Amino acid sequence: MPAHRVHPQHQVKEVSSLSSAKEMPSGLKHKKEQCWPPTRQCLCVSCMAFLVLGVLAAAISLGITFGIPGKPANLSYQQCKTASQQRGFLCEDLTTCLPPSLLCNGKLDCSHGEDESATYCGQMPSSLPQNLIFQCPNQKTWTYQDKLCDSRNDCGDCSDESVLQCPKCSGWKCDTVFFADCDCIPRTRCKDGIQDCADWSDENLCE
């Protein structure tokens, strides 16, 4: 009886290029299924993310450029007495004593320029030594201590020229007609041909 030969059959397997590739992580696959093709929701989320990143980048850039605002400075600086016996700012040379209003005025008055440095002029008035300035009651305006009682309405409400700050008028006291003045004008403005007082007393009575 003839023997039957069994020839082994070669099994051919189809290899898919997709199956040979690495499987995509489930998280990314899930996100891809959610946001592809792009939907309005996905676009909104992406725009919000870019907007937040833009705001953060802008804030960091401004902080680097202009400095980060801090609390009102109580800086340790050298105090001194000016010629008028008021508080002043002592330069690093330990000789020059500046009136407060010469700080951050755009002019170098100290030989090393510290009176115009960003330390004191970076975030005015909070960066200035607080005992060299006068904060007006309205909390919006301020002036230097040596500008108190100078017959000029620096605060806008005359609080820097009030009797609490200036017990005595060194000039001529009257109801003034100019907003920049309060109730006391320098005597140099008496009888100068210009009305400063509502009752003309600066031209008729003031000497």
PDB file of N, CA and C in Angstrom, residues 67-76 118-120 122-130 133 135:
ATOM      1  N   GLY A  67      10.870  95.881  37.871  1.00  0.00           N
ATOM      2  CA  GLY A  67      10.988  95.495  39.266  1.00  0.00           C
ATOM      3  C   GLY A  67       9.639  95.077  39.807  1.00  0.00           C
ATOM      4  N   ILE A  68       9.653  94.223  40.789  1.00  0.00           N
ATOM      5  CA  ILE A  68       8.417  93.729  41.379  1.00  0.00           C
ATOM      6  C   ILE A  68       8.034  94.632  42.529  1.00  0.00           C
ATOM      7  N   PRO A  69       6.804  95.226  42.481  1.00  0.00           N
ATOM      8  CA  PRO A  69       6.396  96.123  43.556  1.00  0.00           C
ATOM      9  C   PRO A  69       6.377  95.389  44.880  1.00  0.00           C
ATOM     10  N   GLY A  70       6.826  96.037  45.895  1.00  0.00           N
ATOM     11  CA  GLY A  70       6.804  95.438  47.216  1.00  0.00           C
ATOM     12  C   GLY A  70       6.084  96.323  48.205  1.00  0.00           C
ATOM     13  N   LYS A  71       6.257  96.026  49.455  1.00  0.00           N
ATOM     14  CA  LYS A  71       5.659  96.835  50.491  1.00  0.00           C
ATOM     15  C   LYS A  71       6.386  98.169  50.568  1.00  0.00           C
ATOM     16  N   PRO A  72       5.716  99.183  51.145  1.00  0.00           N
ATOM     17  CA  PRO A  72       6.400 100.466  51.290  1.00  0.00           C
ATOM     18  C   PRO A  72       7.749 100.282  51.959  1.00  0.00           C
ATOM     19  N   ALA A  73       8.742 100.866  51.353  1.00  0.00           N
ATOM     20  CA  ALA A  73      10.108 100.641  51.827  1.00  0.00           C
ATOM     21  C   ALA A  73      10.377 101.364  53.136  1.00  0.00           C
ATOM     22  N   ASN A  74      10.990 100.655  54.042  1.00  0.00           N
ATOM     23  CA  ASN A  74      11.481 101.277  55.258  1.00  0.00           C
ATOM     24  C   ASN A  74      12.988 101.084  55.211  1.00  0.00           C
ATOM     25  N   LEU A  75      13.580 101.682  54.204  1.00  0.00           N
ATOM     26  CA  LEU A  75      14.971 101.412  53.871  1.00  0.00           C
ATOM     27  C   LEU A  75      15.922 101.934  54.944  1.00  0.00           C
ATOM     28  N   SER A  76      16.985 101.180  55.110  1.00  0.00           N
ATOM     29  CA  SER A  76      18.018 101.627  56.037  1.00  0.00           C
ATOM     30  C   SER A  76      18.950 102.560  55.265  1.00  0.00           C
ATOM     31  N   ALA A 118      17.587 102.947  41.339  1.00  0.00           N
ATOM     32  CA  ALA A 118      16.304 102.237  41.315  1.00  0.00           C
ATOM     33  C   ALA A 118      15.881 101.795  42.711  1.00  0.00           C
ATOM     34  N   THR A 119      16.834 101.703  43.614  1.00  0.00           N
ATOM     35  CA  THR A 119      16.505 101.318  44.988  1.00  0.00           C
ATOM     36  C   THR A 119      15.505 102.293  45.593  1.00  0.00           C
ATOM     37  N   TYR A 120      15.712 103.575  45.341  1.00  0.00           N
ATOM     38  CA  TYR A 120      14.827 104.601  45.899  1.00  0.00           C
ATOM     39  C   TYR A 120      13.800 105.107  44.888  1.00  0.00           C
ATOM     40  N   GLY A 122      12.586 103.311  42.137  1.00  0.00           N
ATOM     41  CA  GLY A 122      11.955 102.269  41.337  1.00  0.00           C
ATOM     42  C   GLY A 122      10.448 102.240  41.413  1.00  0.00           C
ATOM     43  N   GLN A 123       9.895 102.397  42.614  1.00  0.00           N
ATOM     44  CA  GLN A 123       8.441 102.316  42.796  1.00  0.00           C
ATOM     45  C   GLN A 123       7.986 103.442  43.717  1.00  0.00           C
ATOM     46  N   MET A 124       8.133 104.663  43.239  1.00  0.00           N
ATOM     47  CA  MET A 124       7.763 105.809  44.067  1.00  0.00           C
ATOM     48  C   MET A 124       6.243 105.874  44.254  1.00  0.00           C
ATOM     49  N   PRO A 125       5.783 106.268  45.438  1.00  0.00           N
ATOM     50  CA  PRO A 125       6.580 106.698  46.596  1.00  0.00           C
ATOM     51  C   PRO A 125       6.960 105.570  47.555  1.00  0.00           C
ATOM     52  N   SER A 126       6.483 104.335  47.303  1.00  0.00           N
ATOM     53  CA  SER A 126       6.729 103.265  48.270  1.00  0.00           C
ATOM     54  C   SER A 126       8.208 102.916  48.403  1.00  0.00           C
ATOM     55  N   SER A 127       9.001 103.171  47.357  1.00  0.00           N
ATOM     56  CA  SER A 127      10.424 102.847  47.427  1.00  0.00           C
ATOM     57  C   SER A 127      11.245 103.932  48.119  1.00  0.00           C
ATOM     58  N   LEU A 128      10.645 105.082  48.373  1.00  0.00           N
ATOM     59  CA  LEU A 128      11.355 106.166  49.060  1.00  0.00           C
ATOM     60  C   LEU A 128      11.348 105.935  50.569  1.00  0.00           C
ATOM     61  N   PRO A 129      12.346 106.438  51.280  1.00  0.00           N
ATOM     62  CA  PRO A 129      12.291 106.382  52.743  1.00  0.00           C
ATOM     63  C   PRO A 129      11.022 107.082  53.226  1.00  0.00           C
ATOM     64  N   GLN A 130      10.198 106.356  53.961  1.00  0.00           N
ATOM     65  CA  GLN A 130       8.867 106.848  54.285  1.00  0.00           C
ATOM     66  C   GLN A 130       8.861 108.062  55.215  1.00  0.00           C
ATOM     67  N   ILE A 133       8.791 111.558  53.250  1.00  0.00           N
ATOM     68  CA  ILE A 133       7.658 111.992  52.435  1.00  0.00           C
ATOM     69  C   ILE A 133       6.429 112.210  53.316  1.00  0.00           C
ATOM     70  N   GLN A 135       2.372 111.608  53.144  1.00  0.00           N
ATOM     71  CA  GLN A 135       1.269 110.986  52.421  1.00  0.00           C
ATOM     72  C   GLN A 135      -0.002 111.788  52.688  1.00  0.00           C
TER      73      GLN A 135
END
